[in-house]
Amino acid sequence: MATFLYKIGRMSFRRRHFVALLWVALLTLAGVGAASAPAAGNSSFSIPGTEAQKAFDLLEQRFPGTSADGATARVVFKAPSGEKMTDPGNKATVQETVKELSDGSEVVRVTDPYQAKAVSKDGTVAYAQVSYKVSGMELEDSSRDALEDSAQDARKAGLTVEIGGDALQTVPHTGTTEIIGIAVAAVVLVLTFGSLVAAGLPLLTALVGVGIGVSTITALASALDLGSTTTTLAMMIGLAVGIDYALFIVSRYRAELAEGREREEAAGRAVGTAGSAVVFAGLTVVIALVGLSVVNIPMLTKMGVAAAGTVAIAVLIALTMIPALLGYAGRRVKPAGEKGKLLGRSKKQERPAKPNLGTRWASFVVRRPVAVLLFGVIGLGAAAVPAASLELGLPDDGSQPTSTTQRRAYDLLSEGFGPGFNGPLMVVVDAQHSDDPKAAFTQVGDEIKGLKDVVTVTPPAPNKAGDTATITVIPDSKPSSVATEDLVHSIRDKGAGIKADSDANVLVTGQTAMNIDVSEKLNDALIPYLVLVVGLAFLLLIVVFRSILVPLKAALGFLLSVMAALGAVVAVFQWGWLANLMGVEQTGPVMSMMPIFMVGVVFGLAMDYEVFLVTRMREAYVHGEKAGQAVVTGFRHGARVVTAAAVIMMAVFAGFIGSSESMVKMIGFGLAIAVFFDAFIVRMAIVPAVLALLGRKAWWLPKWLDRALPNVDVEGEGLRTDADRGDQDRELVSA
């Protein structure tokens, strides 16, 4: 592989005009496709195989036109102090608001609080429920504007009015955080390379890759039902790996120049060696993202595949566009050890340079591997302790900041009707095969009334055919509580007995039940996903490193860093540690998608650092260095670049901590702390300590397996000339 990539690097350097024109043409084509594509709504959300989804599908068949999975809004009214919602003036204002809301083109129905008995016992709070034809993510902006305008008119009349439900749900905008991440990346690259030109190359190629990927997703969004969340993930991951991959190749190019090679030869060798690592690192990221399909949530599968496509583009750009741009840059990209005019003298120092920080740190670890290993493992183990208390759930309006109207509506409903009113359960009774449907409906209602944590059970509401009915159940506890989850399971357990007695199926659905089902589905998929992703990557790393113990160490180190990161997330977002510092206003269950999402993204990035750092060690070992010295050599060449890459990733992810959305805030914090743990504790401390302890055994591979595995030559042995081997031999003799 190294020889093949070497040829690609030299060809791209030599024919840079053609390569640059090709990528510009692809960017233009993708941009035109995105601009001319029909506007796409947000991706439909379905969870195949869950009871909540089966109930939604059944409602669509038996209650046509009701839009069972459509958006809902609860317009909550509170009377001024000393007044009641039943006072004539307040009642007239509410009824006028209901009339205004009924005129919307996407509105199915609006309930009148006074007819639906939606006024609190003390008469101070009332609500009107608005049902829409489409989901909250597909709702037109005009419908949201009409909803907010109607609420504002009621406020002018003196009422306190807040809006809850998913009708105001929008995709969080992250433009500011992207700018912050790119700005930090630019600063780190300048400090790493000491040159604006060298620093600009990774940024430019990353933006081109993200532009092509995101534009392609936008162009195909309508045809493939891709939502804006797909674009957001692809942009975040594509930008991250795009900068990383280009950074490693430019750094290797400068190292090759420092050894006295001509620029075209240096470009070819950079792509042949660092480019090989880029290919395999990219494969691990693609495996992790495509592996999300095992969860069997269509939206998550599409997000993973789209992001994987963007990663593949980043790999191709790093292998071809970077050497082409290096050809254009010429002497403005200095050899390693030389400073540009921006950060220092343009010529090398005459006196011998002292060992860099990476060399000094690796030498320390090699001398004291046991102490460093114990410190790293015990530290990460302590950080992982809170993960034992992990509770999973999906965020609701109760987790929103208190500054939002959704959270204030949630609090008003809890105040007037109880916390469970924010998470009603819809029980669907399918009595199509029952001899007495009405008796089955009544039996279900009576059974549910006898359960713990139930406040209200509405009378059954049958369809026109009389074979299916819906029953609304109001729990006593808030939607995200364990008690509500237990109630859902209790109703379903009762349904099994009712099925035996009356041959009627009982299904529990609604937003709260759907959240519970999604959480359980994601939790059940976590172990198979880990086995698939870690297993495939383990096999891939065996091919790369030609070792059993090195890939095993990489996988175990990753698991340790992910558990520590999950522990940190639990401590902050579930327990409330440092909550004020992080801007967490409401603690609660960890988002159910967080563990599997963290595993997928962090595993890919962690393997990036592993491949780039350890391949340089492997290269030194294959070229004749002793095992301990190879560790130091790998750090001398790779630690600075890996550190820069990790800092860039942490900055990009940490920018999302400032989001007002609790889910985005949690993802940003979780990914940032996971990268910190993995890059600086696992890869920079535990990995060299383990390799120092293992010595030559680290690179052991059974002879039969060595013969069976393909020789991908990641270390670039096939690129070495006789002169290179002579230099290497002289270095070993002098050492």
XYZ file of C-alpha atoms in Angstrom:
735
model
C 0.000 0.000 0.000
C 2.800 2.427 0.860
C 4.225 2.139 -2.671
C 0.822 2.692 -4.274
C 0.094 5.746 -2.141
C 3.635 7.015 -2.745
C 2.899 7.050 -6.477
C -0.410 8.856 -5.872
C 1.355 11.484 -3.774
C 4.025 12.141 -6.403
C 1.505 12.201 -9.217
C -0.738 14.655 -7.319
C 2.261 16.885 -6.594
C 3.410 16.795 -10.217
C -0.050 17.187 -11.795
C -1.373 19.605 -9.207
C -3.316 21.695 -11.719
C -5.412 18.708 -12.764
C -5.978 17.525 -9.165
C -6.961 20.981 -7.908
C -9.280 21.501 -10.879
C -10.908 18.106 -10.261
C -11.745 18.893 -6.614
C -12.966 22.382 -7.457
C -15.193 20.855 -10.139
C -16.607 18.332 -7.659
C -17.246 21.106 -5.123
C -18.985 23.182 -7.784
C -21.060 20.233 -8.976
C -22.143 19.393 -5.425
C -22.950 23.056 -4.765
C -25.085 23.333 -7.892
C -26.875 20.117 -6.956
C -27.596 21.437 -3.466
C -28.839 24.781 -4.788
C -31.153 23.214 -7.382
C -32.465 20.373 -5.202
C -36.029 20.653 -3.885
C -36.344 21.862 -0.330
C -36.471 18.923 2.043
C -38.319 18.715 5.285
C -36.815 17.080 8.316
C -36.345 13.354 8.345
C -39.336 11.345 9.510
C -38.773 9.683 12.858
C -39.788 6.058 13.208
C -38.582 3.293 15.507
C -39.316 -0.065 13.825
C -40.072 -2.937 16.167
C -41.093 -0.899 19.212
C -44.556 -1.144 20.749
C -45.008 2.631 20.633
C -44.362 2.655 16.870
C -46.747 -0.274 16.300
C -49.438 1.668 18.143
C -48.817 4.777 16.014
C -49.091 2.677 12.839
C -52.309 1.095 14.111
C -53.825 4.513 14.876
C -53.053 5.643 11.313
C -55.076 2.663 10.015
C -57.994 2.693 12.460
C -58.283 6.474 13.001
C -57.532 7.853 9.500
C -56.874 11.580 9.320
C -56.105 12.004 13.017
C -52.316 12.347 12.475
C -51.475 10.340 15.565
C -47.774 11.165 15.300
C -48.368 14.804 14.372
C -46.995 17.700 16.383
C -48.848 18.995 19.411
C -48.721 22.276 21.265
C -50.124 23.072 24.671
C -50.944 26.725 25.052
C -50.996 27.224 28.819
C -52.848 30.208 30.338
C -52.467 31.508 33.885
C -54.785 34.117 35.343
C -53.413 37.298 36.963
C -53.028 37.237 40.741
C -56.414 37.233 42.478
C -58.303 36.195 39.332
C -59.447 32.875 37.881
C -59.465 31.514 34.354
C -63.260 31.143 34.625
C -63.752 34.912 34.970
C -65.703 36.251 31.937
C -62.895 38.465 30.612
C -60.231 35.756 30.833
C -62.590 33.174 29.356
C -63.340 35.429 26.369
C -59.590 35.941 25.757
C -58.927 32.193 25.794
C -61.801 31.431 23.434
C -60.609 34.120 21.016
C -57.130 32.551 21.088
C -58.619 29.104 20.380
C -60.491 30.560 17.400
C -57.293 32.128 16.002
C -55.348 28.890 16.401
C -58.032 26.877 14.553
C -57.429 28.824 11.331
C -53.981 27.313 10.637
C -53.601 25.284 7.438
C -51.661 22.517 9.225
C -53.950 22.421 12.278
C -56.144 19.337 12.741
C -58.021 20.476 15.837
C -57.817 22.751 18.868
C -59.467 21.815 22.165
C -61.423 24.422 24.118
C -60.217 24.299 27.780
C -63.742 24.904 29.106
C -65.354 22.127 27.065
C -62.478 19.672 27.598
C -62.352 20.349 31.352
C -58.766 21.515 31.010
C -58.934 24.007 33.879
C -57.083 23.319 37.138
C -59.052 22.674 40.339
C -58.097 26.044 41.799
C -59.142 27.757 38.548
C -55.848 29.581 37.997
C -54.417 27.531 35.103
C -55.958 26.285 31.847
C -54.596 24.944 28.598
C -55.657 24.482 24.987
C -54.148 21.609 23.017
C -53.355 22.160 19.327
C -52.869 19.092 17.106
C -51.107 19.328 13.732
C -51.043 17.174 10.611
C -47.240 16.855 10.510
C -44.487 16.221 13.048
C -42.800 19.022 14.955
C -39.657 18.832 12.811
C -41.749 19.114 9.601
C -43.958 21.983 10.756
C -43.861 25.111 8.588
C -42.408 28.280 10.103
C -45.695 30.053 9.374
C -47.527 27.650 11.714
C -45.014 28.302 14.490
C -45.305 32.053 13.925
C -49.122 31.882 14.114
C -48.867 29.923 17.367
C -46.550 32.471 18.956
C -48.568 35.442 17.648
C -51.765 34.070 19.192
C -50.002 33.633 22.522
C -48.674 37.181 22.345
C -52.187 38.561 21.741
C -53.424 36.774 24.884
C -50.501 38.187 26.874
C -51.522 41.697 25.873
C -54.906 41.004 27.471
C -53.180 40.420 30.812
C -52.783 36.625 30.926
C -49.555 34.715 31.429
C -49.234 32.502 28.345
C -46.558 29.869 27.623
C -46.310 27.199 24.904
C -45.200 23.598 25.462
C -45.118 20.481 23.329
C -43.052 19.613 20.271
C -44.606 22.134 17.868
C -41.846 24.647 18.617
C -39.162 21.993 18.219
C -36.384 23.155 15.914
C -32.915 21.943 15.009
C -30.340 23.825 17.111
C -28.215 26.239 15.108
C -24.499 25.779 15.693
C -22.935 28.312 13.334
C -21.192 30.248 16.122
C -19.633 27.152 17.640
C -18.331 26.037 14.247
C -16.618 29.417 13.820
C -15.084 29.135 17.293
C -13.828 25.623 16.525
C -12.282 26.689 13.206
C -10.661 29.727 14.865
C -9.083 27.584 17.591
C -7.976 25.057 14.964
C -6.279 27.857 13.003
C -4.387 29.066 16.083
C -3.237 25.539 16.995
C -2.104 24.846 13.420
C -0.122 28.074 13.261
C 1.591 27.241 16.554
C 2.285 23.699 15.334
C 3.747 24.609 11.944
C 4.970 28.161 12.594
C 3.656 29.192 9.183
C 0.381 30.619 7.950
C 0.688 28.755 4.645
C 1.307 25.350 6.237
C -1.456 25.997 8.784
C -3.884 27.058 6.076
C -3.599 23.852 4.033
C -5.424 21.553 6.524
C -8.133 24.175 7.049
C -8.634 24.711 3.323
C -8.824 21.014 2.448
C -11.096 20.264 5.415
C -13.514 22.984 4.328
C -13.488 21.709 0.736
C -14.220 18.167 1.925
C -17.011 19.312 4.239
C -18.407 21.504 1.469
C -18.593 18.567 -0.943
C -20.040 16.221 1.686
C -22.654 18.607 3.063
C -23.681 19.846 -0.394
C -24.125 16.256 -1.587
C -26.260 15.449 1.467
C -28.361 18.564 0.827
C -28.801 17.610 -2.827
C -29.998 14.119 -1.873
C -31.955 15.158 1.226
C -35.382 15.168 -0.398
C -34.900 11.909 -2.303
C -33.423 9.996 0.630
C -35.440 11.665 3.423
C -32.353 13.082 5.134
C -32.889 15.596 7.920
C -30.842 18.611 8.926
C -29.420 16.655 11.874
C -27.705 14.449 9.285
C -25.986 17.504 7.840
C -24.929 18.707 11.287
C -23.260 15.405 12.215
C -21.550 15.097 8.813
C -20.234 18.644 9.136
C -18.901 18.099 12.654
C -17.187 14.764 11.937
C -15.996 15.786 8.470
C -14.406 18.968 9.770
C -12.753 17.063 12.626
C -11.152 14.275 10.615
C -10.460 16.519 7.617
C -8.194 18.742 9.687
C -6.623 15.749 11.436
C -5.737 13.829 8.281
C -4.293 16.836 6.467
C -2.366 17.799 9.602
C -0.624 14.429 9.746
C 0.383 14.423 6.083
C 1.681 18.022 6.124
C 3.645 17.251 9.281
C 5.222 14.159 7.692
C 6.012 16.172 4.544
C 7.943 18.711 6.637
C 9.795 15.872 8.384
C 10.795 14.400 5.025
C 12.042 17.825 3.877
C 14.123 18.083 7.039
C 15.879 14.857 6.017
C 17.028 16.556 2.811
C 14.575 15.106 0.275
C 13.349 16.981 -2.771
C 9.823 18.357 -2.451
C 8.167 15.953 -4.905
C 9.882 12.998 -3.262
C 8.916 14.299 0.191
C 5.285 14.603 -0.876
C 5.289 11.057 -2.208
C 6.857 9.643 0.951
C 4.493 11.643 3.194
C 1.480 10.169 1.417
C 3.068 6.707 1.308
C 3.692 6.602 5.074
C 1.339 9.019 6.869
C -1.176 8.465 4.060
C -1.266 4.749 4.846
C -2.133 5.612 8.429
C -4.811 8.016 7.158
C -6.422 5.251 5.101
C -6.654 2.830 8.009
C -7.671 5.506 10.493
C -10.413 6.558 8.076
C -11.566 2.959 7.769
C -11.990 2.678 11.534
C -14.116 5.843 11.577
C -16.231 4.574 8.671
C -16.732 1.224 10.437
C -17.839 3.010 13.608
C -20.312 5.270 11.790
C -21.787 2.689 9.404
C -22.061 0.310 12.373
C -24.773 2.565 13.815
C -27.149 0.716 11.480
C -27.228 -2.207 13.959
C -29.474 -0.085 16.192
C -32.193 -0.295 13.499
C -33.291 3.323 13.858
C -33.528 4.613 10.261
C -32.669 8.207 11.162
C -29.537 7.111 13.051
C -28.510 4.811 10.193
C -28.788 7.636 7.655
C -26.810 9.969 9.893
C -24.025 7.410 10.257
C -23.806 6.539 6.558
C -23.827 10.203 5.496
C -21.104 11.097 8.006
C -19.081 8.065 6.866
C -19.293 9.332 3.289
C -17.915 12.690 4.401
C -15.034 10.900 6.161
C -14.247 8.970 2.963
C -14.090 12.269 1.071
C -11.725 13.660 3.733
C -9.398 10.666 3.223
C -9.340 11.097 -0.573
C -8.687 14.817 -0.267
C -5.828 14.240 2.181
C -4.197 11.746 -0.214
C -4.517 13.885 -3.361
C -5.345 17.528 -2.730
C -2.816 18.029 0.079
C 0.215 16.999 -2.069
C -1.171 19.122 -4.914
C -1.413 22.187 -2.671
C 2.052 21.458 -1.279
C 3.255 21.722 -4.861
C 1.658 25.153 -5.155
C 3.068 26.260 -1.769
C 6.641 25.416 -2.745
C 9.253 26.838 -0.385
C 6.662 28.615 1.734
C 6.199 25.313 3.637
C 9.388 24.949 5.671
C 11.110 21.719 6.729
C 10.499 20.571 10.300
C 12.730 22.513 12.671
C 12.674 25.676 10.587
C 10.479 28.577 11.549
C 8.724 30.840 9.153
C 8.955 34.587 9.530
C 5.722 34.541 11.546
C 7.105 32.791 14.636
C 10.876 33.035 14.362
C 13.968 33.021 12.191
C 13.648 31.537 8.739
C 16.845 29.493 9.069
C 17.736 26.555 11.244
C 19.534 27.146 14.502
C 23.240 26.325 14.319
C 23.393 24.781 17.784
C 21.943 21.277 18.276
C 18.287 21.337 19.238
C 17.423 19.896 22.642
C 14.999 16.935 22.773
C 11.416 18.048 22.328
C 8.719 17.632 24.966
C 7.404 14.436 23.358
C 10.848 12.839 23.524
C 11.371 13.849 27.151
C 7.926 12.578 28.180
C 8.325 9.246 26.371
C 11.762 8.754 27.947
C 10.227 9.366 31.380
C 7.426 6.838 30.713
C 9.868 4.211 29.440
C 11.904 4.602 32.646
C 8.840 4.404 34.954
C 6.189 2.452 33.044
C 4.526 0.811 36.074
C 3.952 4.078 37.916
C 2.557 5.812 34.823
C 0.337 2.842 33.973
C -1.098 2.649 37.487
C -1.666 6.400 37.613
C -3.532 6.380 34.275
C -5.665 3.307 34.959
C -6.577 4.319 38.517
C -7.385 7.873 37.431
C -9.664 6.774 34.600
C -11.186 4.091 36.812
C -12.087 6.703 39.411
C -13.615 8.929 36.743
C -15.653 5.961 35.488
C -17.241 5.183 38.893
C -20.321 7.427 38.381
C -21.118 5.488 35.180
C -22.409 2.663 37.417
C -25.349 4.962 38.278
C -26.145 5.780 34.646
C -29.844 6.395 33.974
C -30.942 6.762 30.354
C -33.817 8.784 28.965
C -34.720 11.314 26.311
C -34.980 15.018 27.124
C -38.394 16.635 27.495
C -39.509 20.200 28.140
C -38.590 19.781 31.806
C -34.899 19.685 30.833
C -35.100 22.954 28.888
C -33.576 26.140 30.342
C -35.978 28.145 32.516
C -35.679 31.005 30.041
C -37.628 29.075 27.378
C -41.397 29.162 26.952
C -41.456 25.347 26.753
C -39.951 25.017 30.235
C -42.259 27.677 31.704
C -45.282 25.913 30.179
C -44.035 22.635 31.666
C -43.788 24.235 35.116
C -47.236 25.848 34.840
C -48.851 22.510 33.935
C -47.051 20.798 36.824
C -48.274 23.530 39.155
C -51.884 23.341 37.993
C -52.381 19.659 37.173
C -49.415 17.719 38.601
C -46.030 16.659 37.102
C -47.448 13.646 35.244
C -49.675 15.864 33.152
C -46.640 16.767 31.022
C -46.237 13.149 29.927
C -49.643 11.553 29.251
C -49.678 7.963 28.049
C -51.926 6.868 25.202
C -53.205 3.330 25.525
C -54.514 1.824 22.284
C -56.874 -1.158 22.613
C -57.175 -3.281 19.466
C -60.335 -5.355 19.945
C -60.861 -6.279 16.298
C -60.727 -9.990 17.114
C -62.552 -9.723 20.432
C -66.111 -11.054 20.855
C -67.089 -8.038 22.977
C -64.955 -4.929 22.151
C -66.819 -2.618 24.539
C -66.260 -4.983 27.461
C -62.569 -5.197 26.519
C -62.297 -1.390 26.481
C -63.908 -1.158 29.918
C -61.719 -3.927 31.331
C -58.550 -2.144 30.173
C -59.629 1.125 31.797
C -60.517 -0.583 35.075
C -57.240 -2.527 35.187
C -55.183 0.642 34.632
C -57.057 2.552 37.359
C -55.866 0.003 39.885
C -52.179 0.509 39.083
C -49.754 2.481 41.204
C -48.738 6.008 40.063
C -51.966 6.639 38.076
C -53.823 9.935 38.620
C -56.392 9.985 35.802
C -57.763 7.496 33.275
C -60.068 8.913 30.611
C -63.066 6.911 29.292
C -62.323 4.844 26.161
C -62.705 6.748 22.865
C -63.582 4.191 20.143
C -63.220 4.690 16.387
C -66.145 4.654 13.933
C -65.881 0.895 13.427
C -65.959 0.345 17.183
C -63.093 -2.158 17.096
C -60.313 0.107 18.431
C -60.257 2.646 21.261
C -57.803 5.053 22.826
C -57.471 5.705 26.571
C -55.393 8.568 27.993
C -53.544 7.865 31.237
C -52.067 10.654 33.373
C -49.225 9.424 35.622
C -48.497 10.887 39.033
C -44.771 11.371 38.272
C -42.910 13.441 35.685
C -42.285 11.978 32.200
C -38.545 11.303 32.625
C -38.867 9.576 35.998
C -38.245 5.906 36.748
C -41.778 5.684 38.210
C -43.337 6.623 34.850
C -41.163 4.051 33.088
C -42.331 1.420 35.570
C -45.952 2.416 34.926
C -45.544 1.886 31.174
C -44.191 -1.611 31.809
C -46.989 -2.336 34.300
C -49.674 -1.419 31.744
C -48.003 -3.641 29.166
C -47.835 -6.494 31.684
C -51.560 -6.090 32.325
C -52.107 -6.189 28.589
C -50.789 -9.736 28.427
C -53.507 -10.920 30.821
C -56.205 -8.961 28.984
C -55.089 -10.559 25.723
C -55.654 -13.994 27.249
C -59.092 -13.042 28.644
C -60.651 -11.045 25.791
C -58.333 -11.514 22.795
C -57.742 -7.738 22.699
C -54.271 -6.255 22.183
C -53.178 -3.428 24.494
C -50.466 -1.095 23.225
C -48.950 1.895 25.053
C -47.735 4.854 22.993
C -47.389 8.629 23.125
C -44.252 10.737 23.303
C -43.323 9.509 26.783
C -43.724 5.831 25.868
C -41.826 6.409 22.623
C -38.930 7.948 24.568
C -38.857 4.955 26.903
C -38.875 2.495 23.988
C -36.088 4.373 22.184
C -33.959 4.396 25.334
C -34.394 0.652 25.800
C -33.704 -0.054 22.136
C -30.493 1.969 22.221
C -29.446 0.353 25.479
C -30.040 -3.150 24.092
C -28.056 -2.319 20.940
C -25.003 -0.984 22.782
C -23.288 -4.345 23.429
C -23.831 -5.732 19.867
C -22.607 -2.408 18.493
C -19.488 -2.506 20.660
C -18.756 -6.088 19.636
C -19.189 -5.276 15.942
C -17.191 -2.047 15.860
C -14.400 -3.037 18.236
C -14.179 -6.508 16.667
C -13.834 -5.245 13.090
C -11.390 -2.535 14.104
C -9.383 -5.110 16.094
C -8.987 -7.229 12.974
C -8.060 -4.160 10.937
C -5.421 -3.090 13.454
C -3.905 -6.588 13.440
C -3.276 -6.072 9.728
C -1.866 -2.570 10.288
C 0.430 -3.319 13.249
C 1.044 -7.025 12.581
C 0.578 -7.677 16.277
C -2.010 -9.192 18.607
C -1.257 -7.304 21.799
C -1.091 -3.788 20.319
C -4.661 -3.888 18.893
C -5.891 -5.538 22.106
C -4.313 -2.761 24.149
C -5.868 -0.151 21.812
C -9.371 -1.589 22.250
C -9.108 -1.929 26.039
C -7.743 1.594 26.344
C -10.642 2.935 24.306
C -13.194 1.193 26.524
C -11.520 2.676 29.583
C -11.634 6.217 28.185
C -15.282 5.892 27.117
C -16.338 4.621 30.547
C -14.476 7.506 32.191
C -16.180 9.981 29.858
C -19.595 8.486 30.628
C -18.774 8.778 34.313
C -18.007 12.467 33.850
C -21.289 12.980 31.964
C -23.245 11.288 34.775
C -21.458 13.377 37.419
C -22.264 16.667 35.672
C -25.651 16.134 34.021
C -27.227 13.543 36.327
C -25.654 14.297 39.711
C -25.161 18.025 39.171
C -21.425 18.296 39.899
C -20.060 21.542 38.380
C -23.535 22.102 36.944
C -23.361 25.876 37.374
C -19.989 26.042 35.660
C -21.331 24.056 32.692
C -24.602 25.992 32.560
C -26.714 22.906 33.402
C -30.013 24.226 34.779
C -31.821 20.903 35.190
C -30.247 17.556 36.059
C -31.860 14.294 35.039
C -31.328 11.093 33.050
C -28.531 11.034 30.488
C -29.760 11.220 26.895
C -30.312 7.642 25.756
C -28.449 8.197 22.489
C -25.349 9.465 24.308
C -23.526 6.167 25.073
C -23.832 4.662 21.591
C -23.167 8.009 19.902
C -20.080 8.548 22.066
C -18.827 5.046 21.318
C -19.171 5.573 17.571
C -17.579 9.006 17.297
C -14.888 8.669 19.962
C -13.857 5.202 18.806
C -13.126 6.535 15.340
C -11.114 9.486 16.648
C -9.309 7.355 19.255
C -8.187 4.911 16.596
C -6.950 7.888 14.571
C -4.585 8.833 17.384
C -3.627 5.206 17.961
C -2.790 4.598 14.305
C -0.833 7.820 13.810
C 1.177 7.477 17.018
C 1.864 3.745 17.050
C 2.587 3.369 13.317
C 5.550 5.690 13.823
C 6.714 3.410 16.652
C 6.159 0.376 14.469
C 8.100 2.043 11.674
C 11.069 2.692 13.974
C 10.952 -0.882 15.316
C 10.802 -2.428 11.832
C 13.760 -0.283 10.797
C 15.902 -1.801 13.541
C 15.411 0.180 16.740
C 14.928 -1.551 20.079
C 11.364 -1.687 21.427
C 11.892 0.960 24.120
C 13.743 3.320 21.798
C 11.020 2.873 19.153
C 8.474 4.212 21.658
C 10.607 7.338 22.185
C 11.090 7.763 18.430
C 7.367 7.509 17.825
C 6.726 10.248 20.369
C 9.517 12.431 19.002
C 7.853 12.496 15.588
C 4.174 12.078 16.463
C 3.369 13.464 19.921
C 3.295 17.133 18.873
C 0.987 16.463 15.944
C -1.345 14.152 17.884
C -1.527 16.726 20.670
C -2.446 19.442 18.178
C -5.104 17.220 16.618
C -6.608 16.402 20.025
C -6.676 20.053 21.097
C -8.454 20.968 17.864
C -11.054 18.245 18.418
C -11.610 19.278 22.026
C -12.086 22.894 20.979
C -14.604 21.964 18.281
C -16.651 19.774 20.612
C -16.336 22.053 23.663
C -17.842 24.900 21.657
C -21.168 23.051 21.812
C -21.211 23.238 25.633
C -22.435 26.828 25.322
C -25.605 25.740 23.511
C -28.950 26.447 25.148
C -30.116 22.947 24.141
C -29.378 20.465 26.927
C -28.918 17.613 24.434
C -26.346 19.555 22.373
C -24.612 20.702 25.559
C -24.338 17.090 26.773
C -22.950 15.848 23.454
C -20.380 18.651 23.344
C -19.178 18.012 26.888
C -19.150 14.224 26.508
C -17.137 14.207 23.281
C -14.685 16.858 24.495
C -13.923 15.076 27.770
C -13.718 11.710 25.975
C -11.116 13.058 23.533
C -9.156 14.502 26.475
C -9.157 11.191 28.357
C -8.290 9.127 25.290
C -5.651 11.362 23.727
C -3.800 12.592 26.801
C -4.197 9.741 29.299
C -4.698 6.592 27.204
C -2.615 7.322 24.084
C 0.015 9.587 25.697
C 0.489 7.702 28.993
C -1.030 4.217 29.112
C -0.024 3.218 25.556
C 3.722 3.970 25.887
C 3.770 2.473 29.389
C 2.241 -0.799 28.177
C 4.544 -0.956 25.142
C 7.575 -0.315 27.363
C 6.543 -3.151 29.682
C 5.846 -5.557 26.816
C 9.062 -4.778 24.924
C 9.538 -7.032 21.884
C 6.469 -9.059 22.877
C 4.265 -6.132 21.868
C 5.051 -6.840 18.212
C 4.642 -10.620 18.459
C 2.500 -12.294 15.818
C 2.124 -16.063 15.258
C 4.069 -17.139 12.169
C 1.045 -18.792 10.576
C -0.966 -15.575 10.986
C 1.951 -13.496 9.706
C 1.953 -15.556 6.520
C -1.827 -15.354 6.147
C -2.176 -11.580 6.611
C -1.674 -9.248 3.641
C 1.414 -7.045 3.888
C 0.033 -3.484 3.713
C 3.436 -1.926 4.557
C 2.071 0.981 6.596
C 5.584 1.747 7.886
C 6.843 2.368 4.332
C 9.555 -0.296 4.297
C 9.073 -0.667 0.541
C 10.009 2.982 0.020
C 13.453 2.708 1.583
C 16.430 2.994 -0.705
C 19.904 1.542 -0.188
C 21.051 4.961 1.027
C 18.275 4.997 3.606
C 19.295 1.580 4.882
C 22.923 2.661 5.101
C 21.976 5.739 7.113
C 19.844 3.608 9.408
C 22.671 1.119 9.972
C 25.133 3.917 10.823
C 22.640 5.402 13.307
C 22.209 2.028 15.019
C 25.982 1.467 15.227
C 26.574 4.927 16.696
C 23.752 4.355 19.177
